[in-house]
């Protein structure tokens, strides 16, 4: 794996995660406003562009590993699921089995709160964001669906 491209993948994942975590609806003088939507849209566009370029170039980059390394760098906590080479560079991500039924139910309860982020729920349940997306497929469109409801309700 090309370390430069992998480092770029990690940077893209960090930007998207930071933007997702920064997005909020706030009420100011009785009016709901979106905070962080411009950066979220820009980060998502950068994410999409980067991964489209990777696909077109035929290069292979482990997106889950890049996300795990990004989370490790953002939180400052070492991820024990990341396998490393002799120099400590990430080379693979050990896969866990799926979440338990109790964890899935708890994740759904936590995600019902619009103020909770995928990152915060994953951290609370001690699973990766990728595991949440894998085990609860309906959350992939959570932000978009929420935004569509707001726009439909007259809030933009």
PDB file of C-alpha atoms in Angstrom:
ATOM      1  CA  UNK A   1       0.000   0.000   0.000  1.00  0.00           C
ATOM      2  CA  UNK A   2       1.301   3.450  -0.977  1.00  0.00           C
ATOM      3  CA  UNK A   3       1.884   5.330   2.305  1.00  0.00           C
ATOM      4  CA  UNK A   4       1.297   8.747   0.692  1.00  0.00           C
ATOM      5  CA  UNK A   5      -2.109   7.714  -0.641  1.00  0.00           C
ATOM      6  CA  UNK A   6      -2.964   6.035   2.657  1.00  0.00           C
ATOM      7  CA  UNK A   7      -2.004   9.213   4.557  1.00  0.00           C
ATOM      8  CA  UNK A   8      -4.289  11.178   2.216  1.00  0.00           C
ATOM      9  CA  UNK A   9      -7.102   8.701   2.916  1.00  0.00           C
ATOM     10  CA  UNK A  10      -6.622   9.167   6.657  1.00  0.00           C
ATOM     11  CA  UNK A  11      -6.710  12.969   6.248  1.00  0.00           C
ATOM     12  CA  UNK A  12      -9.947  12.767   4.235  1.00  0.00           C
ATOM     13  CA  UNK A  13     -11.530  10.501   6.862  1.00  0.00           C
ATOM     14  CA  UNK A  14     -10.431  12.831   9.685  1.00  0.00           C
ATOM     15  CA  UNK A  15     -11.923  15.836   7.942  1.00  0.00           C
ATOM     16  CA  UNK A  16     -15.229  14.069   7.327  1.00  0.00           C
ATOM     17  CA  UNK A  17     -15.451  12.782  10.909  1.00  0.00           C
ATOM     18  CA  UNK A  18     -14.652  16.216  12.339  1.00  0.00           C
ATOM     19  CA  UNK A  19     -17.267  17.818  10.079  1.00  0.00           C
ATOM     20  CA  UNK A  20     -19.893  15.215  11.015  1.00  0.00           C
ATOM     21  CA  UNK A  21     -19.211  15.748  14.691  1.00  0.00           C
ATOM     22  CA  UNK A  22     -19.356  19.540  14.262  1.00  0.00           C
ATOM     23  CA  UNK A  23     -22.721  19.602  12.505  1.00  0.00           C
ATOM     24  CA  UNK A  24     -25.566  20.705  14.788  1.00  0.00           C
ATOM     25  CA  UNK A  25     -28.950  22.366  14.818  1.00  0.00           C
ATOM     26  CA  UNK A  26     -29.038  25.249  17.265  1.00  0.00           C
ATOM     27  CA  UNK A  27     -31.816  27.592  18.255  1.00  0.00           C
ATOM     28  CA  UNK A  28     -30.940  31.280  18.206  1.00  0.00           C
ATOM     29  CA  UNK A  29     -33.660  33.738  19.138  1.00  0.00           C
ATOM     30  CA  UNK A  30     -36.278  31.040  18.567  1.00  0.00           C
ATOM     31  CA  UNK A  31     -34.989  30.141  15.096  1.00  0.00           C
ATOM     32  CA  UNK A  32     -33.295  26.830  14.358  1.00  0.00           C
ATOM     33  CA  UNK A  33     -30.061  27.196  12.438  1.00  0.00           C
ATOM     34  CA  UNK A  34     -27.602  24.691  11.076  1.00  0.00           C
ATOM     35  CA  UNK A  35     -24.059  25.004  12.311  1.00  0.00           C
ATOM     36  CA  UNK A  36     -21.259  23.391  10.348  1.00  0.00           C
ATOM     37  CA  UNK A  37     -23.279  22.456   7.268  1.00  0.00           C
ATOM     38  CA  UNK A  38     -20.918  24.176   4.806  1.00  0.00           C
ATOM     39  CA  UNK A  39     -17.889  22.292   6.167  1.00  0.00           C
ATOM     40  CA  UNK A  40     -19.873  19.042   6.226  1.00  0.00           C
ATOM     41  CA  UNK A  41     -20.820  19.433   2.579  1.00  0.00           C
ATOM     42  CA  UNK A  42     -17.244  20.374   1.625  1.00  0.00           C
ATOM     43  CA  UNK A  43     -15.808  17.446   3.597  1.00  0.00           C
ATOM     44  CA  UNK A  44     -18.261  15.028   2.007  1.00  0.00           C
ATOM     45  CA  UNK A  45     -17.409  16.365  -1.473  1.00  0.00           C
ATOM     46  CA  UNK A  46     -13.686  15.918  -0.728  1.00  0.00           C
ATOM     47  CA  UNK A  47     -14.381  12.399   0.580  1.00  0.00           C
ATOM     48  CA  UNK A  48     -16.373  11.480  -2.550  1.00  0.00           C
ATOM     49  CA  UNK A  49     -13.800  13.000  -4.907  1.00  0.00           C
ATOM     50  CA  UNK A  50     -10.889  11.236  -3.198  1.00  0.00           C
ATOM     51  CA  UNK A  51     -12.502   7.784  -3.245  1.00  0.00           C
ATOM     52  CA  UNK A  52     -13.682   8.258  -6.851  1.00  0.00           C
ATOM     53  CA  UNK A  53     -10.084   9.080  -7.841  1.00  0.00           C
ATOM     54  CA  UNK A  54      -8.818   5.996  -6.014  1.00  0.00           C
ATOM     55  CA  UNK A  55     -11.361   3.804  -7.803  1.00  0.00           C
ATOM     56  CA  UNK A  56     -10.507   5.277 -11.225  1.00  0.00           C
ATOM     57  CA  UNK A  57      -6.765   4.902 -10.653  1.00  0.00           C
ATOM     58  CA  UNK A  58      -7.075   1.246  -9.710  1.00  0.00           C
ATOM     59  CA  UNK A  59      -5.229   1.833  -6.445  1.00  0.00           C
ATOM     60  CA  UNK A  60      -6.276  -0.113  -3.399  1.00  0.00           C
ATOM     61  CA  UNK A  61      -6.735   1.580  -0.048  1.00  0.00           C
ATOM     62  CA  UNK A  62      -8.430  -0.062   2.916  1.00  0.00           C
ATOM     63  CA  UNK A  63     -11.125   2.483   3.802  1.00  0.00           C
ATOM     64  CA  UNK A  64     -11.909   0.825   7.139  1.00  0.00           C
ATOM     65  CA  UNK A  65      -8.238   0.888   8.136  1.00  0.00           C
ATOM     66  CA  UNK A  66      -7.966   4.554   7.117  1.00  0.00           C
ATOM     67  CA  UNK A  67     -11.067   5.335   9.198  1.00  0.00           C
ATOM     68  CA  UNK A  68      -9.682   3.427  12.205  1.00  0.00           C
ATOM     69  CA  UNK A  69      -6.358   5.286  11.985  1.00  0.00           C
ATOM     70  CA  UNK A  70      -8.214   8.598  11.630  1.00  0.00           C
ATOM     71  CA  UNK A  71     -10.258   7.807  14.749  1.00  0.00           C
ATOM     72  CA  UNK A  72      -7.105   6.848  16.601  1.00  0.00           C
ATOM     73  CA  UNK A  73      -5.469  10.155  15.672  1.00  0.00           C
ATOM     74  CA  UNK A  74      -8.564  12.212  16.513  1.00  0.00           C
ATOM     75  CA  UNK A  75      -9.152  10.602  19.902  1.00  0.00           C
ATOM     76  CA  UNK A  76      -5.540   9.991  20.899  1.00  0.00           C
ATOM     77  CA  UNK A  77      -6.475   6.431  21.912  1.00  0.00           C
ATOM     78  CA  UNK A  78      -4.591   3.504  20.415  1.00  0.00           C
ATOM     79  CA  UNK A  79      -6.828   1.096  18.518  1.00  0.00           C
ATOM     80  CA  UNK A  80      -5.817  -2.442  19.416  1.00  0.00           C
ATOM     81  CA  UNK A  81      -7.546  -3.781  16.296  1.00  0.00           C
ATOM     82  CA  UNK A  82      -4.990  -2.112  14.034  1.00  0.00           C
ATOM     83  CA  UNK A  83      -2.218  -4.515  13.064  1.00  0.00           C
ATOM     84  CA  UNK A  84       1.142  -2.807  12.564  1.00  0.00           C
ATOM     85  CA  UNK A  85       4.383  -3.668  10.831  1.00  0.00           C
ATOM     86  CA  UNK A  86       7.816  -3.671  12.496  1.00  0.00           C
ATOM     87  CA  UNK A  87       8.038   0.120  12.271  1.00  0.00           C
ATOM     88  CA  UNK A  88       4.606   0.627  13.822  1.00  0.00           C
ATOM     89  CA  UNK A  89       2.852   1.581  10.570  1.00  0.00           C
ATOM     90  CA  UNK A  90      -0.751   0.365  10.213  1.00  0.00           C
ATOM     91  CA  UNK A  91      -1.070  -2.501   7.744  1.00  0.00           C
ATOM     92  CA  UNK A  92      -4.423  -4.158   8.458  1.00  0.00           C
ATOM     93  CA  UNK A  93      -7.508  -4.000  10.604  1.00  0.00           C
ATOM     94  CA  UNK A  94      -8.531  -7.103  12.506  1.00  0.00           C
ATOM     95  CA  UNK A  95     -12.210  -7.694  11.971  1.00  0.00           C
ATOM     96  CA  UNK A  96     -14.451  -8.337  14.898  1.00  0.00           C
ATOM     97  CA  UNK A  97     -17.583 -10.324  14.811  1.00  0.00           C
ATOM     98  CA  UNK A  98     -20.800  -8.379  14.748  1.00  0.00           C
ATOM     99  CA  UNK A  99     -22.443  -6.440  17.553  1.00  0.00           C
ATOM    100  CA  UNK A 100     -24.666  -8.248  20.007  1.00  0.00           C
ATOM    101  CA  UNK A 101     -28.432  -7.781  19.827  1.00  0.00           C
ATOM    102  CA  UNK A 102     -28.225  -5.704  23.000  1.00  0.00           C
ATOM    103  CA  UNK A 103     -25.556  -3.433  21.500  1.00  0.00           C
ATOM    104  CA  UNK A 104     -27.615  -2.955  18.331  1.00  0.00           C
ATOM    105  CA  UNK A 105     -30.703  -2.066  20.359  1.00  0.00           C
ATOM    106  CA  UNK A 106     -28.712   0.362  22.515  1.00  0.00           C
ATOM    107  CA  UNK A 107     -27.129   1.930  19.418  1.00  0.00           C
ATOM    108  CA  UNK A 108     -30.580   2.515  17.911  1.00  0.00           C
ATOM    109  CA  UNK A 109     -31.742   4.142  21.149  1.00  0.00           C
ATOM    110  CA  UNK A 110     -28.692   6.412  21.233  1.00  0.00           C
ATOM    111  CA  UNK A 111     -28.985   7.294  17.544  1.00  0.00           C
ATOM    112  CA  UNK A 112     -32.622   8.336  18.032  1.00  0.00           C
ATOM    113  CA  UNK A 113     -31.176  11.414  19.741  1.00  0.00           C
ATOM    114  CA  UNK A 114     -30.345  13.868  16.913  1.00  0.00           C
ATOM    115  CA  UNK A 115     -27.564  15.377  19.026  1.00  0.00           C
ATOM    116  CA  UNK A 116     -25.647  12.077  19.161  1.00  0.00           C
ATOM    117  CA  UNK A 117     -23.002  11.463  16.537  1.00  0.00           C
ATOM    118  CA  UNK A 118     -21.979   8.145  15.051  1.00  0.00           C
ATOM    119  CA  UNK A 119     -18.547   8.665  16.619  1.00  0.00           C
ATOM    120  CA  UNK A 120     -19.935   9.226  20.129  1.00  0.00           C
ATOM    121  CA  UNK A 121     -22.233   6.192  19.904  1.00  0.00           C
ATOM    122  CA  UNK A 122     -19.396   3.990  18.634  1.00  0.00           C
ATOM    123  CA  UNK A 123     -17.147   5.172  21.462  1.00  0.00           C
ATOM    124  CA  UNK A 124     -19.822   4.536  24.100  1.00  0.00           C
ATOM    125  CA  UNK A 125     -20.468   1.011  22.801  1.00  0.00           C
ATOM    126  CA  UNK A 126     -16.727   0.377  22.338  1.00  0.00           C
ATOM    127  CA  UNK A 127     -17.102  -0.544  18.666  1.00  0.00           C
ATOM    128  CA  UNK A 128     -15.759   1.064  15.507  1.00  0.00           C
ATOM    129  CA  UNK A 129     -17.821   3.408  13.389  1.00  0.00           C
ATOM    130  CA  UNK A 130     -17.467   0.857  10.597  1.00  0.00           C
ATOM    131  CA  UNK A 131     -19.041  -1.805  12.821  1.00  0.00           C
ATOM    132  CA  UNK A 132     -22.026   0.471  13.466  1.00  0.00           C
ATOM    133  CA  UNK A 133     -22.478   1.071   9.743  1.00  0.00           C
ATOM    134  CA  UNK A 134     -22.120  -2.653   9.018  1.00  0.00           C
ATOM    135  CA  UNK A 135     -24.506  -3.887  11.710  1.00  0.00           C
ATOM    136  CA  UNK A 136     -27.097  -1.101  11.419  1.00  0.00           C
ATOM    137  CA  UNK A 137     -27.373  -0.372   7.679  1.00  0.00           C
ATOM    138  CA  UNK A 138     -30.194   2.157   8.113  1.00  0.00           C
ATOM    139  CA  UNK A 139     -27.892   4.707   9.718  1.00  0.00           C
ATOM    140  CA  UNK A 140     -25.954   5.416   6.535  1.00  0.00           C
ATOM    141  CA  UNK A 141     -28.560   7.951   5.453  1.00  0.00           C
ATOM    142  CA  UNK A 142     -29.280   9.284   8.936  1.00  0.00           C
ATOM    143  CA  UNK A 143     -27.914  12.789   8.408  1.00  0.00           C
ATOM    144  CA  UNK A 144     -29.403  13.134   4.931  1.00  0.00           C
ATOM    145  CA  UNK A 145     -32.824  11.936   6.103  1.00  0.00           C
ATOM    146  CA  UNK A 146     -32.713  14.319   9.043  1.00  0.00           C
ATOM    147  CA  UNK A 147     -31.824  17.184   6.744  1.00  0.00           C
ATOM    148  CA  UNK A 148     -34.631  16.325   4.316  1.00  0.00           C
ATOM    149  CA  UNK A 149     -37.142  16.289   7.200  1.00  0.00           C
ATOM    150  CA  UNK A 150     -35.920  19.714   8.315  1.00  0.00           C
ATOM    151  CA  UNK A 151     -36.201  21.165   4.824  1.00  0.00           C
ATOM    152  CA  UNK A 152     -39.650  19.598   4.321  1.00  0.00           C
ATOM    153  CA  UNK A 153     -40.732  21.098   7.638  1.00  0.00           C
ATOM    154  CA  UNK A 154     -39.747  24.563   6.466  1.00  0.00           C
ATOM    155  CA  UNK A 155     -36.342  24.663   8.158  1.00  0.00           C
ATOM    156  CA  UNK A 156     -33.305  24.973   5.953  1.00  0.00           C
TER     157      UNK A 156
END
